[in-house]
Amino acid sequence: MYPLVREARAPSRAGQTVGIMAGVAPQDRFPEVVAWMYPLMGHNDRENMTRIWQMVMPPPVFSRAKQLIQQAIGE
């Protein structure tokens, strides 16, 4: 998904785009999305997505996202 965001938007607006997408996604399905998406992504895309989430999510929400990422791919 990150490559699509990168292609569709200027880098300066990629975080905004991901934030909007995250805001409309059903929050109860977010753990499933992370568990599905992160194992399919390469290291660079994982790092980029995690950094974007860190920028757009409030700290308590990002802390939970980080736990989900660790569960999906390990330490």
PDB file of C-alpha atoms in Angstrom:
ATOM      1  CA  MET A   1       0.000   0.000   0.000  1.00  0.00           C
ATOM      2  CA  TYR A   2       2.836   2.384   0.795  1.00  0.00           C
ATOM      3  CA  PRO A   3       4.161   2.281  -2.806  1.00  0.00           C
ATOM      4  CA  LEU A   4       0.722   3.354  -4.025  1.00  0.00           C
ATOM      5  CA  VAL A   5       0.699   6.281  -1.618  1.00  0.00           C
ATOM      6  CA  ARG A   6       4.215   7.209  -2.703  1.00  0.00           C
ATOM      7  CA  GLU A   7       3.215   7.157  -6.385  1.00  0.00           C
ATOM      8  CA  ALA A   8      -0.034   9.030  -5.909  1.00  0.00           C
ATOM      9  CA  ARG A   9       1.141  11.796  -3.594  1.00  0.00           C
ATOM     10  CA  ALA A  10       4.141  14.024  -3.116  1.00  0.00           C
ATOM     11  CA  PRO A  11       6.338  12.823  -0.220  1.00  0.00           C
ATOM     12  CA  SER A  12       5.375  15.858   1.817  1.00  0.00           C
ATOM     13  CA  ARG A  13       1.711  14.773   1.685  1.00  0.00           C
ATOM     14  CA  ALA A  14       2.168  11.005   2.084  1.00  0.00           C
ATOM     15  CA  GLY A  15       1.730  11.168   5.863  1.00  0.00           C
ATOM     16  CA  GLN A  16      -1.465  13.169   5.450  1.00  0.00           C
ATOM     17  CA  THR A  17      -2.793  10.617   2.968  1.00  0.00           C
ATOM     18  CA  VAL A  18      -2.076   7.672   5.261  1.00  0.00           C
ATOM     19  CA  GLY A  19      -3.641   9.561   8.164  1.00  0.00           C
ATOM     20  CA  ILE A  20      -6.833  10.112   6.195  1.00  0.00           C
ATOM     21  CA  MET A  21      -6.947   6.472   5.137  1.00  0.00           C
ATOM     22  CA  ALA A  22      -6.400   5.323   8.726  1.00  0.00           C
ATOM     23  CA  GLY A  23      -9.162   7.636   9.912  1.00  0.00           C
ATOM     24  CA  VAL A  24     -11.791   6.013   7.709  1.00  0.00           C
ATOM     25  CA  ALA A  25     -10.733   2.408   8.219  1.00  0.00           C
ATOM     26  CA  PRO A  26     -12.757   0.476  10.803  1.00  0.00           C
ATOM     27  CA  GLN A  27     -10.623   0.648  13.948  1.00  0.00           C
ATOM     28  CA  ASP A  28     -11.741  -2.780  15.144  1.00  0.00           C
ATOM     29  CA  ARG A  29     -10.140  -4.280  11.995  1.00  0.00           C
ATOM     30  CA  PHE A  30      -6.798  -2.501  12.433  1.00  0.00           C
ATOM     31  CA  PRO A  31      -5.119  -5.478  14.198  1.00  0.00           C
ATOM     32  CA  GLU A  32      -6.102  -7.705  11.280  1.00  0.00           C
ATOM     33  CA  VAL A  33      -4.705  -5.210   8.777  1.00  0.00           C
ATOM     34  CA  VAL A  34      -1.369  -5.020  10.582  1.00  0.00           C
ATOM     35  CA  ALA A  35      -1.150  -8.821  10.946  1.00  0.00           C
ATOM     36  CA  TRP A  36      -1.855  -9.240   7.232  1.00  0.00           C
ATOM     37  CA  MET A  37       0.122  -6.328   5.802  1.00  0.00           C
ATOM     38  CA  TYR A  38       3.414  -6.246   7.706  1.00  0.00           C
ATOM     39  CA  PRO A  39       4.604  -9.780   6.884  1.00  0.00           C
ATOM     40  CA  LEU A  40       4.002  -9.037   3.189  1.00  0.00           C
ATOM     41  CA  MET A  41       6.063  -5.832   3.174  1.00  0.00           C
ATOM     42  CA  GLY A  42       9.805  -5.500   2.701  1.00  0.00           C
ATOM     43  CA  HIS A  43      11.954  -3.966   5.420  1.00  0.00           C
ATOM     44  CA  ASN A  44      12.063  -0.487   3.843  1.00  0.00           C
ATOM     45  CA  ASP A  45       8.285  -0.299   3.404  1.00  0.00           C
ATOM     46  CA  ARG A  46       7.778  -1.522   6.970  1.00  0.00           C
ATOM     47  CA  GLU A  47      10.091   1.172   8.242  1.00  0.00           C
ATOM     48  CA  ASN A  48       8.421   3.880   6.147  1.00  0.00           C
ATOM     49  CA  MET A  49       4.905   2.865   7.169  1.00  0.00           C
ATOM     50  CA  THR A  50       5.890   2.722  10.831  1.00  0.00           C
ATOM     51  CA  ARG A  51       7.489   6.183  10.670  1.00  0.00           C
ATOM     52  CA  ILE A  52       4.395   7.633   8.996  1.00  0.00           C
ATOM     53  CA  TRP A  53       2.135   6.098  11.629  1.00  0.00           C
ATOM     54  CA  GLN A  54       4.381   7.491  14.331  1.00  0.00           C
ATOM     55  CA  MET A  55       3.995  10.971  12.818  1.00  0.00           C
ATOM     56  CA  VAL A  56       0.211  10.863  12.435  1.00  0.00           C
ATOM     57  CA  MET A  57      -0.939   8.806  15.426  1.00  0.00           C
ATOM     58  CA  PRO A  58      -1.193  10.089  18.985  1.00  0.00           C
ATOM     59  CA  PRO A  59       1.474   8.407  21.193  1.00  0.00           C
ATOM     60  CA  PRO A  60      -0.917   5.989  22.975  1.00  0.00           C
ATOM     61  CA  VAL A  61      -2.382   4.843  19.651  1.00  0.00           C
ATOM     62  CA  PHE A  62       1.058   4.427  18.100  1.00  0.00           C
ATOM     63  CA  SER A  63       2.194   2.438  21.134  1.00  0.00           C
ATOM     64  CA  ARG A  64      -0.610  -0.055  20.458  1.00  0.00           C
ATOM     65  CA  ALA A  65       0.237  -0.115  16.747  1.00  0.00           C
ATOM     66  CA  LYS A  66       3.856  -0.859  17.615  1.00  0.00           C
ATOM     67  CA  GLN A  67       2.737  -3.831  19.723  1.00  0.00           C
ATOM     68  CA  LEU A  68       0.674  -5.140  16.805  1.00  0.00           C
ATOM     69  CA  ILE A  69       3.652  -4.764  14.459  1.00  0.00           C
ATOM     70  CA  GLN A  70       5.901  -6.692  16.855  1.00  0.00           C
ATOM     71  CA  GLN A  71       3.299  -9.452  17.089  1.00  0.00           C
ATOM     72  CA  ALA A  72       3.097  -9.626  13.283  1.00  0.00           C
ATOM     73  CA  ILE A  73       6.833  -9.703  12.500  1.00  0.00           C
ATOM     74  CA  GLY A  74       8.676 -10.261  15.782  1.00  0.00           C
ATOM     75  CA  GLU A  75      11.282  -8.018  17.348  1.00  0.00           C
TER      76      GLU A  75
END
